[in-house]
Amino acid sequence: MVKLLLADDDARLSDLIKDYFVGEGYEVSHAWNGREALALMAQDTPDIVILDVMMPELDGFETLKQIRNKSSLPVIMLTAKGDDIDRILGLEMGADDYLSKPFNPRELLARIKAILRRASQEKEGDSTADLELSGVLLRRKNRTVFLEDEPVELTSSEYTLLECMMMVPGQVLTKQELSEKALGRKLTMYDRSLDMHISNLRKKIGNLDNSEPRIKTVRGVGYIFVAEEEGL
């Protein structure tokens, strides 16, 4: 049974989400604020966390920050409708995805399934061979990343994006391909999640010795992982 932790101070919405997900076979824990959420996580680690941005005592951003200091556990943020700043900030801080309120619980379920399915496939997949290119090492068996022998902390979505690109070095992957393969959904016109995850990845894995980025943008198309030895 998948364990879901929901942190939201909206009683009506929380009851709706709990009832829906319990009906779908999930085990749901609820916290009214970030402080309660962290306390519950210390007692029993969930499989995924749903964090509302606006909460009393400890808001979603600060809660996410504390989670990311210790774990790459999948996190989905709930933001106010049309509030792009909250979405961007959440992704910059390491959220795997976000949804704007109000939303259909079925959409949240689809996002959760996509994230958990990726993690499950990667753990159970036949291919566990390490990938090493341009100073970046992916140990696929335990989903860890090293840059010049130093560990790099990535979120689940960031790791999956990096793996997708490193599997085809020097090849352009379109934004649509990356969104479907790494985020588990089709790219929509105003969805900036992919771009923000790529931006975070660039910051974490840096540039090559020649100052060229390891992840290059192909304007109007998508992204490419630069294989240093190929001189791209």
JSON list of N, CA, C and O in Angstrom, two decimals, residues 103-132:
[
{"chain": "A", "resi": 103, "resn": "PHE", "atom": "N", "xyz": [-8.24, 21.77, -8.17]},
{"chain": "A", "resi": 103, "resn": "PHE", "atom": "CA", "xyz": [-7.86, 20.73, -9.12]},
{"chain": "A", "resi": 103, "resn": "PHE", "atom": "C", "xyz": [-8.75, 19.52, -8.89]},
{"chain": "A", "resi": 103, "resn": "PHE", "atom": "O", "xyz": [-9.41, 19.37, -7.86]},
{"chain": "A", "resi": 104, "resn": "ASN", "atom": "N", "xyz": [-8.77, 18.65, -9.89]},
{"chain": "A", "resi": 104, "resn": "ASN", "atom": "CA", "xyz": [-9.52, 17.40, -9.80]},
{"chain": "A", "resi": 104, "resn": "ASN", "atom": "C", "xyz": [-8.63, 16.36, -9.13]},
{"chain": "A", "resi": 104, "resn": "ASN", "atom": "O", "xyz": [-7.48, 16.19, -9.53]},
{"chain": "A", "resi": 105, "resn": "PRO", "atom": "N", "xyz": [-9.12, 15.66, -8.12]},
{"chain": "A", "resi": 105, "resn": "PRO", "atom": "CA", "xyz": [-8.30, 14.64, -7.47]},
{"chain": "A", "resi": 105, "resn": "PRO", "atom": "C", "xyz": [-7.75, 13.61, -8.44]},
{"chain": "A", "resi": 105, "resn": "PRO", "atom": "O", "xyz": [-6.68, 13.04, -8.20]},
{"chain": "A", "resi": 106, "resn": "ARG", "atom": "N", "xyz": [-8.45, 13.36, -9.53]},
{"chain": "A", "resi": 106, "resn": "ARG", "atom": "CA", "xyz": [-7.95, 12.41, -10.52]},
{"chain": "A", "resi": 106, "resn": "ARG", "atom": "C", "xyz": [-6.65, 12.90, -11.15]},
{"chain": "A", "resi": 106, "resn": "ARG", "atom": "O", "xyz": [-5.79, 12.10, -11.51]},
{"chain": "A", "resi": 107, "resn": "GLU", "atom": "N", "xyz": [-6.52, 14.22, -11.31]},
{"chain": "A", "resi": 107, "resn": "GLU", "atom": "CA", "xyz": [-5.28, 14.78, -11.86]},
{"chain": "A", "resi": 107, "resn": "GLU", "atom": "C", "xyz": [-4.13, 14.58, -10.88]},
{"chain": "A", "resi": 107, "resn": "GLU", "atom": "O", "xyz": [-3.02, 14.23, -11.27]},
{"chain": "A", "resi": 108, "resn": "LEU", "atom": "N", "xyz": [-4.40, 14.81, -9.60]},
{"chain": "A", "resi": 108, "resn": "LEU", "atom": "CA", "xyz": [-3.37, 14.58, -8.58]},
{"chain": "A", "resi": 108, "resn": "LEU", "atom": "C", "xyz": [-2.98, 13.10, -8.56]},
{"chain": "A", "resi": 108, "resn": "LEU", "atom": "O", "xyz": [-1.79, 12.77, -8.47]},
{"chain": "A", "resi": 109, "resn": "LEU", "atom": "N", "xyz": [-3.95, 12.22, -8.66]},
{"chain": "A", "resi": 109, "resn": "LEU", "atom": "CA", "xyz": [-3.67, 10.79, -8.68]},
{"chain": "A", "resi": 109, "resn": "LEU", "atom": "C", "xyz": [-2.78, 10.43, -9.88]},
{"chain": "A", "resi": 109, "resn": "LEU", "atom": "O", "xyz": [-1.82, 9.65, -9.74]},
{"chain": "A", "resi": 110, "resn": "ALA", "atom": "N", "xyz": [-3.07, 11.02, -11.03]},
{"chain": "A", "resi": 110, "resn": "ALA", "atom": "CA", "xyz": [-2.27, 10.75, -12.23]},
{"chain": "A", "resi": 110, "resn": "ALA", "atom": "C", "xyz": [-0.83, 11.21, -12.04]},
{"chain": "A", "resi": 110, "resn": "ALA", "atom": "O", "xyz": [0.12, 10.51, -12.44]},
{"chain": "A", "resi": 111, "resn": "ARG", "atom": "N", "xyz": [-0.64, 12.39, -11.43]},
{"chain": "A", "resi": 111, "resn": "ARG", "atom": "CA", "xyz": [0.72, 12.90, -11.19]},
{"chain": "A", "resi": 111, "resn": "ARG", "atom": "C", "xyz": [1.47, 11.97, -10.23]},
{"chain": "A", "resi": 111, "resn": "ARG", "atom": "O", "xyz": [2.65, 11.67, -10.43]},
{"chain": "A", "resi": 112, "resn": "ILE", "atom": "N", "xyz": [0.80, 11.55, -9.17]},
{"chain": "A", "resi": 112, "resn": "ILE", "atom": "CA", "xyz": [1.43, 10.67, -8.18]},
{"chain": "A", "resi": 112, "resn": "ILE", "atom": "C", "xyz": [1.81, 9.33, -8.82]},
{"chain": "A", "resi": 112, "resn": "ILE", "atom": "O", "xyz": [2.93, 8.83, -8.63]},
{"chain": "A", "resi": 113, "resn": "LYS", "atom": "N", "xyz": [0.91, 8.76, -9.59]},
{"chain": "A", "resi": 113, "resn": "LYS", "atom": "CA", "xyz": [1.19, 7.48, -10.23]},
{"chain": "A", "resi": 113, "resn": "LYS", "atom": "C", "xyz": [2.38, 7.59, -11.18]},
{"chain": "A", "resi": 113, "resn": "LYS", "atom": "O", "xyz": [3.21, 6.67, -11.26]},
{"chain": "A", "resi": 114, "resn": "ALA", "atom": "N", "xyz": [2.46, 8.70, -11.90]},
{"chain": "A", "resi": 114, "resn": "ALA", "atom": "CA", "xyz": [3.57, 8.89, -12.85]},
{"chain": "A", "resi": 114, "resn": "ALA", "atom": "C", "xyz": [4.91, 8.92, -12.12]},
{"chain": "A", "resi": 114, "resn": "ALA", "atom": "O", "xyz": [5.88, 8.28, -12.53]},
{"chain": "A", "resi": 115, "resn": "ILE", "atom": "N", "xyz": [4.96, 9.66, -11.00]},
{"chain": "A", "resi": 115, "resn": "ILE", "atom": "CA", "xyz": [6.20, 9.78, -10.24]},
{"chain": "A", "resi": 115, "resn": "ILE", "atom": "C", "xyz": [6.59, 8.43, -9.62]},
{"chain": "A", "resi": 115, "resn": "ILE", "atom": "O", "xyz": [7.74, 7.99, -9.72]},
{"chain": "A", "resi": 116, "resn": "LEU", "atom": "N", "xyz": [5.63, 7.75, -9.02]},
{"chain": "A", "resi": 116, "resn": "LEU", "atom": "CA", "xyz": [5.93, 6.48, -8.37]},
{"chain": "A", "resi": 116, "resn": "LEU", "atom": "C", "xyz": [6.22, 5.39, -9.39]},
{"chain": "A", "resi": 116, "resn": "LEU", "atom": "O", "xyz": [7.05, 4.50, -9.13]},
{"chain": "A", "resi": 117, "resn": "ARG", "atom": "N", "xyz": [5.57, 5.44, -10.55]},
{"chain": "A", "resi": 117, "resn": "ARG", "atom": "CA", "xyz": [5.84, 4.45, -11.58]},
{"chain": "A", "resi": 117, "resn": "ARG", "atom": "C", "xyz": [7.27, 4.56, -12.10]},
{"chain": "A", "resi": 117, "resn": "ARG", "atom": "O", "xyz": [7.95, 3.56, -12.30]},
{"chain": "A", "resi": 118, "resn": "ARG", "atom": "N", "xyz": [7.74, 5.80, -12.30]},
{"chain": "A", "resi": 118, "resn": "ARG", "atom": "CA", "xyz": [9.11, 6.00, -12.75]},
{"chain": "A", "resi": 118, "resn": "ARG", "atom": "C", "xyz": [10.10, 5.42, -11.74]},
{"chain": "A", "resi": 118, "resn": "ARG", "atom": "O", "xyz": [11.04, 4.71, -12.11]},
{"chain": "A", "resi": 119, "resn": "ALA", "atom": "N", "xyz": [9.86, 5.72, -10.47]},
{"chain": "A", "resi": 119, "resn": "ALA", "atom": "CA", "xyz": [10.77, 5.24, -9.44]},
{"chain": "A", "resi": 119, "resn": "ALA", "atom": "C", "xyz": [10.78, 3.71, -9.39]},
{"chain": "A", "resi": 119, "resn": "ALA", "atom": "O", "xyz": [11.82, 3.08, -9.24]},
{"chain": "A", "resi": 120, "resn": "SER", "atom": "N", "xyz": [9.59, 3.11, -9.53]},
{"chain": "A", "resi": 120, "resn": "SER", "atom": "CA", "xyz": [9.48, 1.66, -9.47]},
{"chain": "A", "resi": 120, "resn": "SER", "atom": "C", "xyz": [10.17, 1.01, -10.66]},
{"chain": "A", "resi": 120, "resn": "SER", "atom": "O", "xyz": [10.89, 0.02, -10.52]},
{"chain": "A", "resi": 121, "resn": "GLN", "atom": "N", "xyz": [9.96, 1.56, -11.85]},
{"chain": "A", "resi": 121, "resn": "GLN", "atom": "CA", "xyz": [10.57, 1.00, -13.05]},
{"chain": "A", "resi": 121, "resn": "GLN", "atom": "C", "xyz": [12.09, 1.08, -12.98]},
{"chain": "A", "resi": 121, "resn": "GLN", "atom": "O", "xyz": [12.80, 0.18, -13.39]},
{"chain": "A", "resi": 122, "resn": "GLU", "atom": "N", "xyz": [12.57, 2.20, -12.43]},
{"chain": "A", "resi": 122, "resn": "GLU", "atom": "CA", "xyz": [14.02, 2.37, -12.36]},
{"chain": "A", "resi": 122, "resn": "GLU", "atom": "C", "xyz": [14.64, 1.42, -11.34]},
{"chain": "A", "resi": 122, "resn": "GLU", "atom": "O", "xyz": [15.75, 0.93, -11.52]},
{"chain": "A", "resi": 123, "resn": "LYS", "atom": "N", "xyz": [13.91, 1.13, -10.26]},
{"chain": "A", "resi": 123, "resn": "LYS", "atom": "CA", "xyz": [14.44, 0.21, -9.25]},
{"chain": "A", "resi": 123, "resn": "LYS", "atom": "C", "xyz": [14.40, -1.23, -9.74]},
{"chain": "A", "resi": 123, "resn": "LYS", "atom": "O", "xyz": [15.27, -2.03, -9.43]},
{"chain": "A", "resi": 124, "resn": "GLU", "atom": "N", "xyz": [13.34, -1.57, -10.51]},
{"chain": "A", "resi": 124, "resn": "GLU", "atom": "CA", "xyz": [13.14, -2.96, -10.91]},
{"chain": "A", "resi": 124, "resn": "GLU", "atom": "C", "xyz": [13.67, -3.26, -12.30]},
{"chain": "A", "resi": 124, "resn": "GLU", "atom": "O", "xyz": [13.65, -4.39, -12.75]},
{"chain": "A", "resi": 125, "resn": "GLY", "atom": "N", "xyz": [14.13, -2.23, -13.02]},
{"chain": "A", "resi": 125, "resn": "GLY", "atom": "CA", "xyz": [14.56, -2.42, -14.39]},
{"chain": "A", "resi": 125, "resn": "GLY", "atom": "C", "xyz": [15.76, -3.34, -14.50]},
{"chain": "A", "resi": 125, "resn": "GLY", "atom": "O", "xyz": [16.55, -3.51, -13.58]},
{"chain": "A", "resi": 126, "resn": "ASP", "atom": "N", "xyz": [15.90, -3.94, -15.69]},
{"chain": "A", "resi": 126, "resn": "ASP", "atom": "CA", "xyz": [17.01, -4.86, -15.92]},
{"chain": "A", "resi": 126, "resn": "ASP", "atom": "C", "xyz": [18.34, -4.14, -16.02]},
{"chain": "A", "resi": 126, "resn": "ASP", "atom": "O", "xyz": [19.38, -4.68, -15.69]},
{"chain": "A", "resi": 127, "resn": "SER", "atom": "N", "xyz": [18.30, -2.89, -16.53]},
{"chain": "A", "resi": 127, "resn": "SER", "atom": "CA", "xyz": [19.54, -2.17, -16.77]},
{"chain": "A", "resi": 127, "resn": "SER", "atom": "C", "xyz": [19.98, -1.42, -15.52]},
{"chain": "A", "resi": 127, "resn": "SER", "atom": "O", "xyz": [19.34, -0.46, -15.11]},
{"chain": "A", "resi": 128, "resn": "THR", "atom": "N", "xyz": [21.05, -1.90, -14.91]},
{"chain": "A", "resi": 128, "resn": "THR", "atom": "CA", "xyz": [21.57, -1.22, -13.72]},
{"chain": "A", "resi": 128, "resn": "THR", "atom": "C", "xyz": [23.02, -0.80, -13.94]},
{"chain": "A", "resi": 128, "resn": "THR", "atom": "O", "xyz": [23.70, -0.42, -13.00]},
{"chain": "A", "resi": 129, "resn": "ALA", "atom": "N", "xyz": [23.46, -0.85, -15.19]},
{"chain": "A", "resi": 129, "resn": "ALA", "atom": "CA", "xyz": [24.83, -0.46, -15.49]},
{"chain": "A", "resi": 129, "resn": "ALA", "atom": "C", "xyz": [25.03, 1.03, -15.24]},
{"chain": "A", "resi": 129, "resn": "ALA", "atom": "O", "xyz": [24.17, 1.84, -15.54]},
{"chain": "A", "resi": 130, "resn": "ASP", "atom": "N", "xyz": [26.17, 1.36, -14.65]},
{"chain": "A", "resi": 130, "resn": "ASP", "atom": "CA", "xyz": [26.47, 2.77, -14.40]},
{"chain": "A", "resi": 130, "resn": "ASP", "atom": "C", "xyz": [26.61, 3.52, -15.72]},
{"chain": "A", "resi": 130, "resn": "ASP", "atom": "O", "xyz": [26.99, 2.95, -16.75]},
{"chain": "A", "resi": 131, "resn": "LEU", "atom": "N", "xyz": [26.31, 4.81, -15.66]},
{"chain": "A", "resi": 131, "resn": "LEU", "atom": "CA", "xyz": [26.55, 5.70, -16.79]},
{"chain": "A", "resi": 131, "resn": "LEU", "atom": "C", "xyz": [27.58, 6.74, -16.35]},
{"chain": "A", "resi": 131, "resn": "LEU", "atom": "O", "xyz": [27.42, 7.35, -15.30]},
{"chain": "A", "resi": 132, "resn": "GLU", "atom": "N", "xyz": [28.59, 6.94, -17.17]},
{"chain": "A", "resi": 132, "resn": "GLU", "atom": "CA", "xyz": [29.61, 7.93, -16.83]},
{"chain": "A", "resi": 132, "resn": "GLU", "atom": "C", "xyz": [30.00, 8.70, -18.08]},
{"chain": "A", "resi": 132, "resn": "GLU", "atom": "O", "xyz": [30.52, 8.13, -19.05]}
]
